[in-house]
PDB file of C-alpha atoms and ligand atoms in Angstrom:
ATOM      1  CA  MET A  24      89.300 111.128 106.588  1.00  0.00           C
ATOM      2  CA  SER A  25      89.511 110.865 110.262  1.00  0.00           C
ATOM      3  CA  THR A  26      87.347 107.499 111.736  1.00  0.00           C
ATOM      4  CA  ASN A  27      85.081 107.104 113.819  1.00  0.00           C
ATOM      5  CA  GLN A  28      83.728 110.572 113.405  1.00  0.00           C
ATOM      6  CA  LEU A  29      80.661 109.862 113.511  1.00  0.00           C
ATOM      7  CA  ILE A  30      80.017 108.035 117.087  1.00  0.00           C
ATOM      8  CA  GLY A  31      76.988 109.019 118.821  1.00  0.00           C
ATOM      9  CA  LYS A  32      75.260 110.089 115.472  1.00  0.00           C
ATOM     10  CA  VAL A  33      72.156 108.373 114.544  1.00  0.00           C
ATOM     11  CA  ALA A  34      71.854 107.886 110.489  1.00  0.00           C
ATOM     12  CA  VAL A  35      68.929 107.232 108.251  1.00  0.00           C
ATOM     13  CA  VAL A  36      69.341 105.576 105.197  1.00  0.00           C
ATOM     14  CA  THR A  37      66.352 105.117 102.689  1.00  0.00           C
ATOM     15  CA  GLY A  38      66.736 101.772 100.073  1.00  0.00           C
ATOM     16  CA  ALA A  39      69.648 100.619 102.171  1.00  0.00           C
ATOM     17  CA  SER A  40      69.156  96.779 101.138  1.00  0.00           C
ATOM     18  CA  LYS A  41      71.040  96.901  98.088  1.00  0.00           C
ATOM     19  CA  GLY A  42      73.326  98.801  95.973  1.00  0.00           C
ATOM     20  CA  ILE A  43      74.511 101.805  97.033  1.00  0.00           C
ATOM     21  CA  GLY A  44      72.755 102.451  99.915  1.00  0.00           C
ATOM     22  CA  ALA A  45      73.898  99.100 101.485  1.00  0.00           C
ATOM     23  CA  ALA A  46      77.155 100.480 100.750  1.00  0.00           C
ATOM     24  CA  ILE A  47      76.482 103.884 102.161  1.00  0.00           C
ATOM     25  CA  ALA A  48      74.682 102.563 105.229  1.00  0.00           C
ATOM     26  CA  LYS A  49      77.730  99.858 105.821  1.00  0.00           C
ATOM     27  CA  ASP A  50      80.449 102.777 105.577  1.00  0.00           C
ATOM     28  CA  LEU A  51      78.390 105.623 107.386  1.00  0.00           C
ATOM     29  CA  ALA A  52      78.357 102.029 110.822  1.00  0.00           C
ATOM     30  CA  ALA A  53      81.927 101.615 109.821  1.00  0.00           C
ATOM     31  CA  ALA A  54      82.742 105.470 110.929  1.00  0.00           C
ATOM     32  CA  GLY A  55      80.902 105.001 113.963  1.00  0.00           C
ATOM     33  CA  ALA A  56      76.663 106.134 113.444  1.00  0.00           C
ATOM     34  CA  SER A  57      74.308 104.449 114.421  1.00  0.00           C
ATOM     35  CA  VAL A  58      72.454 102.993 111.314  1.00  0.00           C
ATOM     36  CA  VAL A  59      68.546 102.623 109.555  1.00  0.00           C
ATOM     37  CA  VAL A  60      68.296 100.405 106.943  1.00  0.00           C
ATOM     38  CA  ASN A  61      65.550 101.477 105.358  1.00  0.00           C
ATOM     39  CA  TYR A  62      63.803  98.820 102.687  1.00  0.00           C
ATOM     40  CA  ALA A  63      60.624  98.563 100.742  1.00  0.00           C
ATOM     41  CA  SER A  64      60.881  94.752  99.598  1.00  0.00           C
ATOM     42  CA  SER A  65      63.887  92.805 100.150  1.00  0.00           C
ATOM     43  CA  ARG A  66      64.050  92.101 103.522  1.00  0.00           C
ATOM     44  CA  ASP A  67      66.637  89.391 103.102  1.00  0.00           C
ATOM     45  CA  GLY A  68      68.925  92.064 101.789  1.00  0.00           C
ATOM     46  CA  ALA A  69      68.371  94.752 104.386  1.00  0.00           C
ATOM     47  CA  ASP A  70      68.663  92.128 106.982  1.00  0.00           C
ATOM     48  CA  ARG A  71      71.666  91.299 105.535  1.00  0.00           C
ATOM     49  CA  VAL A  72      73.157  94.748 105.651  1.00  0.00           C
ATOM     50  CA  VAL A  73      72.321  94.765 109.592  1.00  0.00           C
ATOM     51  CA  ALA A  74      74.230  91.884 110.498  1.00  0.00           C
ATOM     52  CA  GLU A  75      77.131  92.520 108.419  1.00  0.00           C
ATOM     53  CA  ILE A  76      77.215  95.831 110.664  1.00  0.00           C
ATOM     54  CA  THR A  77      76.491  94.145 113.376  1.00  0.00           C
ATOM     55  CA  GLY A  78      78.618  91.470 112.837  1.00  0.00           C
ATOM     56  CA  ALA A  79      81.630  94.278 112.717  1.00  0.00           C
ATOM     57  CA  GLY A  80      80.669  96.124 116.360  1.00  0.00           C
ATOM     58  CA  GLY A  81      78.029  98.350 114.719  1.00  0.00           C
ATOM     59  CA  ARG A  82      74.590  99.626 115.505  1.00  0.00           C
ATOM     60  CA  ALA A  83      72.034  98.906 112.865  1.00  0.00           C
ATOM     61  CA  VAL A  84      68.134  98.151 112.465  1.00  0.00           C
ATOM     62  CA  ALA A  85      65.775  97.333 109.238  1.00  0.00           C
ATOM     63  CA  VAL A  86      62.762  99.630 109.036  1.00  0.00           C
ATOM     64  CA  GLN A  87      60.763  98.138 105.901  1.00  0.00           C
ATOM     65  CA  ALA A  88      58.902 101.628 104.317  1.00  0.00           C
ATOM     66  CA  ASP A  89      57.495 102.331 100.514  1.00  0.00           C
ATOM     67  CA  LEU A  90      58.894 106.448 100.849  1.00  0.00           C
ATOM     68  CA  SER A  91      56.510 106.781  97.728  1.00  0.00           C
ATOM     69  CA  LYS A  92      53.798 106.505 100.176  1.00  0.00           C
ATOM     70  CA  PRO A  93      53.213 109.278 102.211  1.00  0.00           C
ATOM     71  CA  ASP A  94      52.229 107.194 105.607  1.00  0.00           C
ATOM     72  CA  GLN A  95      54.809 105.428 105.140  1.00  0.00           C
ATOM     73  CA  VAL A  96      57.440 107.806 105.178  1.00  0.00           C
ATOM     74  CA  ALA A  97      55.704 109.030 108.539  1.00  0.00           C
ATOM     75  CA  SER A  98      55.904 106.023 110.308  1.00  0.00           C
ATOM     76  CA  LEU A  99      59.905 105.245 108.805  1.00  0.00           C
ATOM     77  CA  PHE A 100      60.687 108.299 111.034  1.00  0.00           C
ATOM     78  CA  ALA A 101      58.265 107.449 114.188  1.00  0.00           C
ATOM     79  CA  ALA A 102      60.063 103.945 114.094  1.00  0.00           C
ATOM     80  CA  THR A 103      63.805 105.638 113.952  1.00  0.00           C
ATOM     81  CA  LYS A 104      62.461 108.219 117.001  1.00  0.00           C
ATOM     82  CA  ARG A 105      61.132 105.158 118.952  1.00  0.00           C
ATOM     83  CA  GLU A 106      64.716 103.116 117.965  1.00  0.00           C
ATOM     84  CA  PHE A 107      66.977 105.954 118.351  1.00  0.00           C
ATOM     85  CA  GLY A 108      65.402 109.142 119.780  1.00  0.00           C
ATOM     86  CA  ARG A 109      66.858 111.758 116.988  1.00  0.00           C
ATOM     87  CA  VAL A 110      68.069 112.329 113.445  1.00  0.00           C
ATOM     88  CA  ASP A 111      71.874 113.843 112.821  1.00  0.00           C
ATOM     89  CA  ILE A 112      72.121 112.307 108.726  1.00  0.00           C
ATOM     90  CA  LEU A 113      69.675 111.818 106.475  1.00  0.00           C
ATOM     91  CA  VAL A 114      70.822 109.756 103.212  1.00  0.00           C
ATOM     92  CA  ASN A 115      67.509 110.197 100.855  1.00  0.00           C
ATOM     93  CA  ASN A 116      69.036 107.691  98.020  1.00  0.00           C
ATOM     94  CA  ALA A 117      65.772 105.577  97.253  1.00  0.00           C
ATOM     95  CA  GLY A 118      64.746 105.642  93.660  1.00  0.00           C
ATOM     96  CA  ILE A 119      63.914 104.118  90.437  1.00  0.00           C
ATOM     97  CA  TYR A 120      64.859 104.559  86.959  1.00  0.00           C
ATOM     98  CA  GLU A 121      62.550 103.913  83.842  1.00  0.00           C
ATOM     99  CA  TRP A 122      64.708 104.602  80.627  1.00  0.00           C
ATOM    100  CA  ALA A 123      61.978 105.137  78.000  1.00  0.00           C
ATOM    101  CA  PRO A 124      61.542 107.217  74.969  1.00  0.00           C
ATOM    102  CA  LEU A 125      58.893 109.666  74.642  1.00  0.00           C
ATOM    103  CA  GLU A 126      56.586 108.072  73.044  1.00  0.00           C
ATOM    104  CA  GLN A 127      56.284 105.224  76.204  1.00  0.00           C
ATOM    105  CA  ILE A 128      55.869 107.864  78.317  1.00  0.00           C
ATOM    106  CA  THR A 129      52.745 107.682  80.316  1.00  0.00           C
ATOM    107  CA  PRO A 130      51.511 109.290  83.248  1.00  0.00           C
ATOM    108  CA  GLU A 131      51.968 105.989  85.519  1.00  0.00           C
ATOM    109  CA  SER A 132      55.987 106.296  84.939  1.00  0.00           C
ATOM    110  CA  PHE A 133      55.678 109.831  85.716  1.00  0.00           C
ATOM    111  CA  HIS A 134      54.248 109.559  88.864  1.00  0.00           C
ATOM    112  CA  ARG A 135      55.444 106.443  89.476  1.00  0.00           C
ATOM    113  CA  GLN A 136      59.543 107.889  89.123  1.00  0.00           C
ATOM    114  CA  PHE A 137      58.427 111.398  90.750  1.00  0.00           C
ATOM    115  CA  ASP A 138      56.554 109.660  93.854  1.00  0.00           C
ATOM    116  CA  LEU A 139      59.716 108.525  95.063  1.00  0.00           C
ATOM    117  CA  ASN A 140      62.935 110.423  93.396  1.00  0.00           C
ATOM    118  CA  VAL A 141      61.322 113.712  94.486  1.00  0.00           C
ATOM    119  CA  LEU A 142      58.482 113.479  96.771  1.00  0.00           C
ATOM    120  CA  GLY A 143      59.363 110.836  98.792  1.00  0.00           C
ATOM    121  CA  LEU A 144      62.639 112.515  99.350  1.00  0.00           C
ATOM    122  CA  ILE A 145      61.302 115.999  99.818  1.00  0.00           C
ATOM    123  CA  LEU A 146      58.603 114.318 102.737  1.00  0.00           C
ATOM    124  CA  ALA A 147      61.790 112.335 104.174  1.00  0.00           C
ATOM    125  CA  VAL A 148      63.430 115.720 104.760  1.00  0.00           C
ATOM    126  CA  LYS A 149      60.336 116.899 106.511  1.00  0.00           C
ATOM    127  CA  GLU A 150      59.415 114.237 108.671  1.00  0.00           C
ATOM    128  CA  ALA A 151      62.777 113.863 110.100  1.00  0.00           C
ATOM    129  CA  SER A 152      63.336 118.030 110.223  1.00  0.00           C
ATOM    130  CA  PRO A 153      62.019 118.075 113.986  1.00  0.00           C
ATOM    131  CA  LEU A 154      64.224 115.319 114.800  1.00  0.00           C
ATOM    132  CA  PHE A 155      67.431 116.806 114.082  1.00  0.00           C
ATOM    133  CA  PRO A 156      69.182 117.977 117.787  1.00  0.00           C
ATOM    134  CA  GLU A 157      70.001 121.976 118.013  1.00  0.00           C
ATOM    135  CA  GLU A 158      73.047 121.247 116.761  1.00  0.00           C
ATOM    136  CA  GLY A 159      71.917 120.360 113.659  1.00  0.00           C
ATOM    137  CA  GLY A 160      72.994 117.343 110.760  1.00  0.00           C
ATOM    138  CA  SER A 161      73.664 116.868 107.245  1.00  0.00           C
ATOM    139  CA  VAL A 162      71.296 115.680 104.473  1.00  0.00           C
ATOM    140  CA  ILE A 163      72.742 114.139 101.526  1.00  0.00           C
ATOM    141  CA  ASN A 164      70.629 113.386  98.598  1.00  0.00           C
ATOM    142  CA  ILE A 165      71.684 110.781  96.404  1.00  0.00           C
ATOM    143  CA  SER A 166      71.190 112.676  92.713  1.00  0.00           C
ATOM    144  CA  SER A 167      73.045 111.379  89.425  1.00  0.00           C
ATOM    145  CA  THR A 168      74.993 112.561  86.801  1.00  0.00           C
ATOM    146  CA  VAL A 169      72.333 112.720  84.774  1.00  0.00           C
ATOM    147  CA  SER A 170      70.799 115.273  85.834  1.00  0.00           C
ATOM    148  CA  THR A 171      72.614 118.026  83.494  1.00  0.00           C
ATOM    149  CA  ALA A 172      73.149 115.239  80.656  1.00  0.00           C
ATOM    150  CA  ARG A 173      71.529 115.114  77.628  1.00  0.00           C
ATOM    151  CA  PHE A 174      70.854 111.257  77.219  1.00  0.00           C
ATOM    152  CA  PRO A 175      68.099 110.405  75.108  1.00  0.00           C
ATOM    153  CA  GLY A 176      65.685 108.537  76.702  1.00  0.00           C
ATOM    154  CA  GLY A 177      65.562 109.956  79.932  1.00  0.00           C
ATOM    155  CA  THR A 178      63.485 112.835  80.117  1.00  0.00           C
ATOM    156  CA  VAL A 179      61.509 111.647  83.047  1.00  0.00           C
ATOM    157  CA  TYR A 180      64.438 110.313  85.456  1.00  0.00           C
ATOM    158  CA  THR A 181      67.037 112.640  84.235  1.00  0.00           C
ATOM    159  CA  ALA A 182      63.623 115.364  85.408  1.00  0.00           C
ATOM    160  CA  THR A 183      63.428 113.660  88.718  1.00  0.00           C
ATOM    161  CA  LYS A 184      67.144 114.417  89.575  1.00  0.00           C
ATOM    162  CA  GLY A 185      67.124 117.739  88.164  1.00  0.00           C
ATOM    163  CA  ALA A 186      64.416 118.580  90.716  1.00  0.00           C
ATOM    164  CA  VAL A 187      66.434 117.134  93.483  1.00  0.00           C
ATOM    165  CA  ASP A 188      69.547 118.834  92.626  1.00  0.00           C
ATOM    166  CA  ALA A 189      67.167 122.320  92.476  1.00  0.00           C
ATOM    167  CA  VAL A 190      65.592 121.116  96.129  1.00  0.00           C
ATOM    168  CA  THR A 191      68.838 120.458  97.928  1.00  0.00           C
ATOM    169  CA  ARG A 192      70.111 123.925  96.779  1.00  0.00           C
ATOM    170  CA  VAL A 193      66.366 125.336  98.438  1.00  0.00           C
ATOM    171  CA  LEU A 194      66.565 123.720 101.285  1.00  0.00           C
ATOM    172  CA  ALA A 195      70.325 123.837 102.096  1.00  0.00           C
ATOM    173  CA  ALA A 196      69.106 128.018 101.889  1.00  0.00           C
ATOM    174  CA  GLU A 197      65.518 127.637 104.075  1.00  0.00           C
ATOM    175  CA  LEU A 198      67.771 124.910 106.672  1.00  0.00           C
ATOM    176  CA  GLY A 199      70.997 126.506 106.767  1.00  0.00           C
ATOM    177  CA  PRO A 200      69.819 128.370 110.004  1.00  0.00           C
ATOM    178  CA  ARG A 201      69.159 125.435 111.939  1.00  0.00           C
ATOM    179  CA  LYS A 202      72.948 124.353 110.762  1.00  0.00           C
ATOM    180  CA  ILE A 203      71.276 121.487 108.839  1.00  0.00           C
ATOM    181  CA  ARG A 204      73.508 121.248 105.582  1.00  0.00           C
ATOM    182  CA  VAL A 205      71.984 120.111 102.010  1.00  0.00           C
ATOM    183  CA  ASN A 206      73.684 118.571  99.327  1.00  0.00           C
ATOM    184  CA  SER A 207      73.901 115.801  96.727  1.00  0.00           C
ATOM    185  CA  VAL A 208      75.987 112.695  95.641  1.00  0.00           C
ATOM    186  CA  ASN A 209      75.624 113.062  92.041  1.00  0.00           C
ATOM    187  CA  PRO A 210      77.012 109.352  90.325  1.00  0.00           C
ATOM    188  CA  GLY A 211      77.396 108.788  87.143  1.00  0.00           C
ATOM    189  CA  MET A 212      76.506 104.629  86.035  1.00  0.00           C
ATOM    190  CA  VAL A 213      76.876 102.602  88.889  1.00  0.00           C
ATOM    191  CA  ASP A 214      77.591  98.721  89.045  1.00  0.00           C
ATOM    192  CA  THR A 215      74.390  97.886  91.256  1.00  0.00           C
ATOM    193  CA  GLU A 216      71.172  95.387  91.669  1.00  0.00           C
ATOM    194  CA  GLY A 217      69.358  97.820  90.132  1.00  0.00           C
ATOM    195  CA  ALA A 218      71.740  99.020  87.179  1.00  0.00           C
ATOM    196  CA  GLN A 219      71.967  95.329  86.295  1.00  0.00           C
ATOM    197  CA  SER A 220      68.124  94.600  86.434  1.00  0.00           C
ATOM    198  CA  ALA A 221      67.615  97.296  84.301  1.00  0.00           C
ATOM    199  CA  GLY A 222      69.599  95.795  81.708  1.00  0.00           C
ATOM    200  CA  PHE A 223      72.859  98.941  81.713  1.00  0.00           C
ATOM    201  CA  ILE A 224      75.466  96.410  83.046  1.00  0.00           C
ATOM    202  CA  GLY A 225      77.408  95.325  79.819  1.00  0.00           C
ATOM    203  CA  SER A 226      75.505  97.049  77.038  1.00  0.00           C
ATOM    204  CA  ASP A 227      76.239  99.496  74.465  1.00  0.00           C
ATOM    205  CA  MET A 228      75.154 102.109  76.902  1.00  0.00           C
ATOM    206  CA  GLN A 229      77.910 101.065  79.556  1.00  0.00           C
ATOM    207  CA  LYS A 230      80.500 101.614  76.879  1.00  0.00           C
ATOM    208  CA  GLY A 231      79.598 104.160  75.793  1.00  0.00           C
ATOM    209  CA  ILE A 232      79.367 106.101  78.725  1.00  0.00           C
ATOM    210  CA  GLU A 233      83.011 104.316  79.574  1.00  0.00           C
ATOM    211  CA  ALA A 234      84.505 105.959  76.853  1.00  0.00           C
ATOM    212  CA  ILE A 235      83.740 109.487  77.259  1.00  0.00           C
ATOM    213  CA  THR A 236      84.830 108.979  80.896  1.00  0.00           C
ATOM    214  CA  PRO A 237      88.000 109.534  82.026  1.00  0.00           C
ATOM    215  CA  LEU A 238      89.085 107.273  84.469  1.00  0.00           C
ATOM    216  CA  GLY A 239      87.472 104.807  82.029  1.00  0.00           C
ATOM    217  CA  ARG A 240      85.410 102.789  83.693  1.00  0.00           C
ATOM    218  CA  ILE A 241      82.134 102.449  85.660  1.00  0.00           C
ATOM    219  CA  GLY A 242      81.258 103.080  89.167  1.00  0.00           C
ATOM    220  CA  LYS A 243      81.139 100.331  92.316  1.00  0.00           C
ATOM    221  CA  PRO A 244      79.235 101.589  95.124  1.00  0.00           C
ATOM    222  CA  GLU A 245      81.831 102.128  97.313  1.00  0.00           C
ATOM    223  CA  ASP A 246      82.741 104.765  94.935  1.00  0.00           C
ATOM    224  CA  ILE A 247      79.888 106.642  96.013  1.00  0.00           C
ATOM    225  CA  SER A 248      79.659 105.466 100.034  1.00  0.00           C
ATOM    226  CA  GLY A 249      82.979 107.847 100.549  1.00  0.00           C
ATOM    227  CA  ILE A 250      81.599 111.455  99.774  1.00  0.00           C
ATOM    228  CA  THR A 251      78.988 110.421 101.810  1.00  0.00           C
ATOM    229  CA  VAL A 252      80.749 109.872 104.761  1.00  0.00           C
ATOM    230  CA  PHE A 253      82.773 113.166 104.560  1.00  0.00           C
ATOM    231  CA  LEU A 254      79.668 114.982 104.154  1.00  0.00           C
ATOM    232  CA  ALA A 255      77.530 113.655 106.421  1.00  0.00           C
ATOM    233  CA  GLY A 256      80.812 114.810 109.191  1.00  0.00           C
ATOM    234  CA  PRO A 257      82.429 117.331 110.743  1.00  0.00           C
ATOM    235  CA  GLU A 258      84.975 117.379 107.848  1.00  0.00           C
ATOM    236  CA  SER A 259      82.576 119.275 105.276  1.00  0.00           C
ATOM    237  CA  SER A 260      80.567 121.952 108.282  1.00  0.00           C
ATOM    238  CA  TRP A 261      81.300 124.563 105.793  1.00  0.00           C
ATOM    239  CA  ILE A 262      79.912 123.062 102.763  1.00  0.00           C
ATOM    240  CA  THR A 263      75.630 122.771 101.974  1.00  0.00           C
ATOM    241  CA  GLY A 264      73.759 123.322  99.158  1.00  0.00           C
ATOM    242  CA  GLU A 265      76.336 121.679  96.346  1.00  0.00           C
ATOM    243  CA  SER A 266      76.273 118.710  94.173  1.00  0.00           C
ATOM    244  CA  PHE A 267      79.182 116.559  93.692  1.00  0.00           C
ATOM    245  CA  PHE A 268      79.236 115.139  90.264  1.00  0.00           C
ATOM    246  CA  ILE A 269      80.851 111.377  91.447  1.00  0.00           C
ATOM    247  CA  SER A 270      81.158 110.129  87.979  1.00  0.00           C
ATOM    248  CA  GLY A 271      85.407 109.415  86.967  1.00  0.00           C
ATOM    249  CA  GLY A 272      85.146 113.010  85.454  1.00  0.00           C
ATOM    250  CA  MET A 273      82.417 111.870  82.778  1.00  0.00           C
ATOM    251  CA  ARG A 274      79.710 114.892  82.494  1.00  0.00           C
TER     252      ARG A 274
HETATM  253  P1  LIG B 303      68.584  99.313  93.519  1.00  0.00           P
HETATM  254  O1  LIG B 303      70.296  98.794  93.653  1.00  0.00           O
HETATM  255  O2  LIG B 303      67.939  99.449  92.873  1.00  0.00           O
HETATM  256  O3  LIG B 303      68.752  99.910  94.945  1.00  0.00           O
HETATM  257  C1  LIG B 303      67.442 100.555  95.272  1.00  0.00           C
HETATM  258  C2  LIG B 303      67.332 100.517  96.752  1.00  0.00           C
HETATM  259  O4  LIG B 303      66.255 101.270  96.488  1.00  0.00           O
HETATM  260  C3  LIG B 303      66.997  99.738  97.247  1.00  0.00           C
HETATM  261  O5  LIG B 303      67.065  99.119  98.619  1.00  0.00           O
HETATM  262  C4  LIG B 303      65.542  98.905  97.253  1.00  0.00           C
HETATM  263  O6  LIG B 303      64.568  98.540  98.572  1.00  0.00           O
HETATM  264  C5  LIG B 303      64.816 100.756  97.381  1.00  0.00           C
HETATM  265  N1  LIG B 303      63.844 101.199  97.544  1.00  0.00           N
HETATM  266  C6  LIG B 303      63.134 101.092  95.686  1.00  0.00           C
HETATM  267  N2  LIG B 303      62.186 101.432  96.017  1.00  0.00           N
HETATM  268  C7  LIG B 303      61.976 102.000  97.333  1.00  0.00           C
HETATM  269  C8  LIG B 303      60.344 102.555  97.275  1.00  0.00           C
HETATM  270  N3  LIG B 303      59.356 102.934  96.969  1.00  0.00           N
HETATM  271  N4  LIG B 303      60.842 102.802  99.058  1.00  0.00           N
HETATM  272  C9  LIG B 303      61.890 102.630  99.965  1.00  0.00           C
HETATM  273  N5  LIG B 303      62.703 102.116  99.019  1.00  0.00           N
HETATM  274  C10 LIG B 303      62.754 101.668  97.833  1.00  0.00           C
HETATM  275  O7  LIG B 303      69.981 100.979  92.855  1.00  0.00           O
HETATM  276  P2  LIG B 303      71.004 101.579  92.816  1.00  0.00           P
HETATM  277  O8  LIG B 303      71.139 101.699  91.699  1.00  0.00           O
HETATM  278  O9  LIG B 303      71.908 101.679  94.130  1.00  0.00           O
HETATM  279  O10 LIG B 303      70.279 102.777  92.821  1.00  0.00           O
HETATM  280  C11 LIG B 303      70.306 104.220  94.174  1.00  0.00           C
HETATM  281  C12 LIG B 303      70.156 105.647  94.092  1.00  0.00           C
HETATM  282  O11 LIG B 303      71.429 105.815  93.349  1.00  0.00           O
HETATM  283  C13 LIG B 303      68.958 105.494  93.261  1.00  0.00           C
HETATM  284  O12 LIG B 303      68.419 107.171  93.519  1.00  0.00           O
HETATM  285  C14 LIG B 303      69.725 106.498  91.691  1.00  0.00           C
HETATM  286  O13 LIG B 303      68.573 106.643  91.106  1.00  0.00           O
HETATM  287  C15 LIG B 303      70.792 106.546  92.404  1.00  0.00           C
HETATM  288  N6  LIG B 303      71.779 106.549  90.799  1.00  0.00           N
HETATM  289  C16 LIG B 303      72.366 104.873  90.165  1.00  0.00           C
HETATM  290  C17 LIG B 303      72.828 105.026  89.476  1.00  0.00           C
HETATM  291  C18 LIG B 303      73.214 103.667  88.682  1.00  0.00           C
HETATM  292  O14 LIG B 303      74.008 103.503  88.021  1.00  0.00           O
HETATM  293  N7  LIG B 303      73.309 102.836  89.674  1.00  0.00           N
HETATM  294  C19 LIG B 303      73.709 106.145  88.838  1.00  0.00           C
HETATM  295  C20 LIG B 303      73.309 107.450  89.482  1.00  0.00           C
HETATM  296  C21 LIG B 303      72.181 107.344  90.721  1.00  0.00           C
HETATM  297  P3  LIG B 303      64.037  97.024  97.702  1.00  0.00           P
HETATM  298  O15 LIG B 303      65.054  96.275  97.168  1.00  0.00           O
HETATM  299  O16 LIG B 303      63.130  96.691  99.180  1.00  0.00           O
HETATM  300  O17 LIG B 303      62.961  97.527  96.948  1.00  0.00           O
END
């Protein structure tokens, strides 16, 4: 992959204060993009990501916005417009996962996950849409391998990511005439702060997943950022509406 392929581009990465989003923000900046590092509550984490990017000679700003709240989705893109004037790359990464058996599912847990993982994502594309230039751009939705899997306990979370894959296909068709490409990246289990606090890391679930993973290990955030930079840049210019399963071969 050629370096500096994103010079002059503006990228918004939602949920970039830690985990997969932080790795994506840093790698997009390393490829030359100016990056909006969105976070909900982890100001320190977002500031650390920005400091790392600017320390390496890149351009980034941290912008707080809870993307499960429609007015805050709008304020994220108003801030982006003020700071950089446009959006070329949108990475919809902010997401939550709550694993629960059927009997523990509540309307509240359903809405918490759908309000961010699906509604927040759709509204982010809607708000970003007028900021894409005439030459188009790239939207990358961070979905999950669970969107096509059958793991017990994942009913609501799996439903959100199945919706993300479906939305990816439809928006690719709808925004294609404007040369805005829309793809999803579907990671397998990745060692992040979120996966650690959910109790996945070191669990029997991790061991079970590694046992059915051809490459025999779970992922690191950096395993997900490379393909995201590729999908953001010119080398993927004829790819849209696709879902890329990045999971060491686990399906
Ligand atoms: P993480 O470590 O928990 O980090 C989540 C990020 O999203 C943080 O920056 C967090 O910001 C932000 N966020 C949370 N709620 C938000 C909200 N309401 N508005 C804006 N930002 C919000 O998560 P991760 O494991 O890196 O997961 C990132 C994405 O990858 C998610 O969409 C997840 O579903 C997907 N994924 C993860 C895995 C995995 O195994 N880790 C596997 C497949 C897919 P604050 O810290 O400020 O709250």
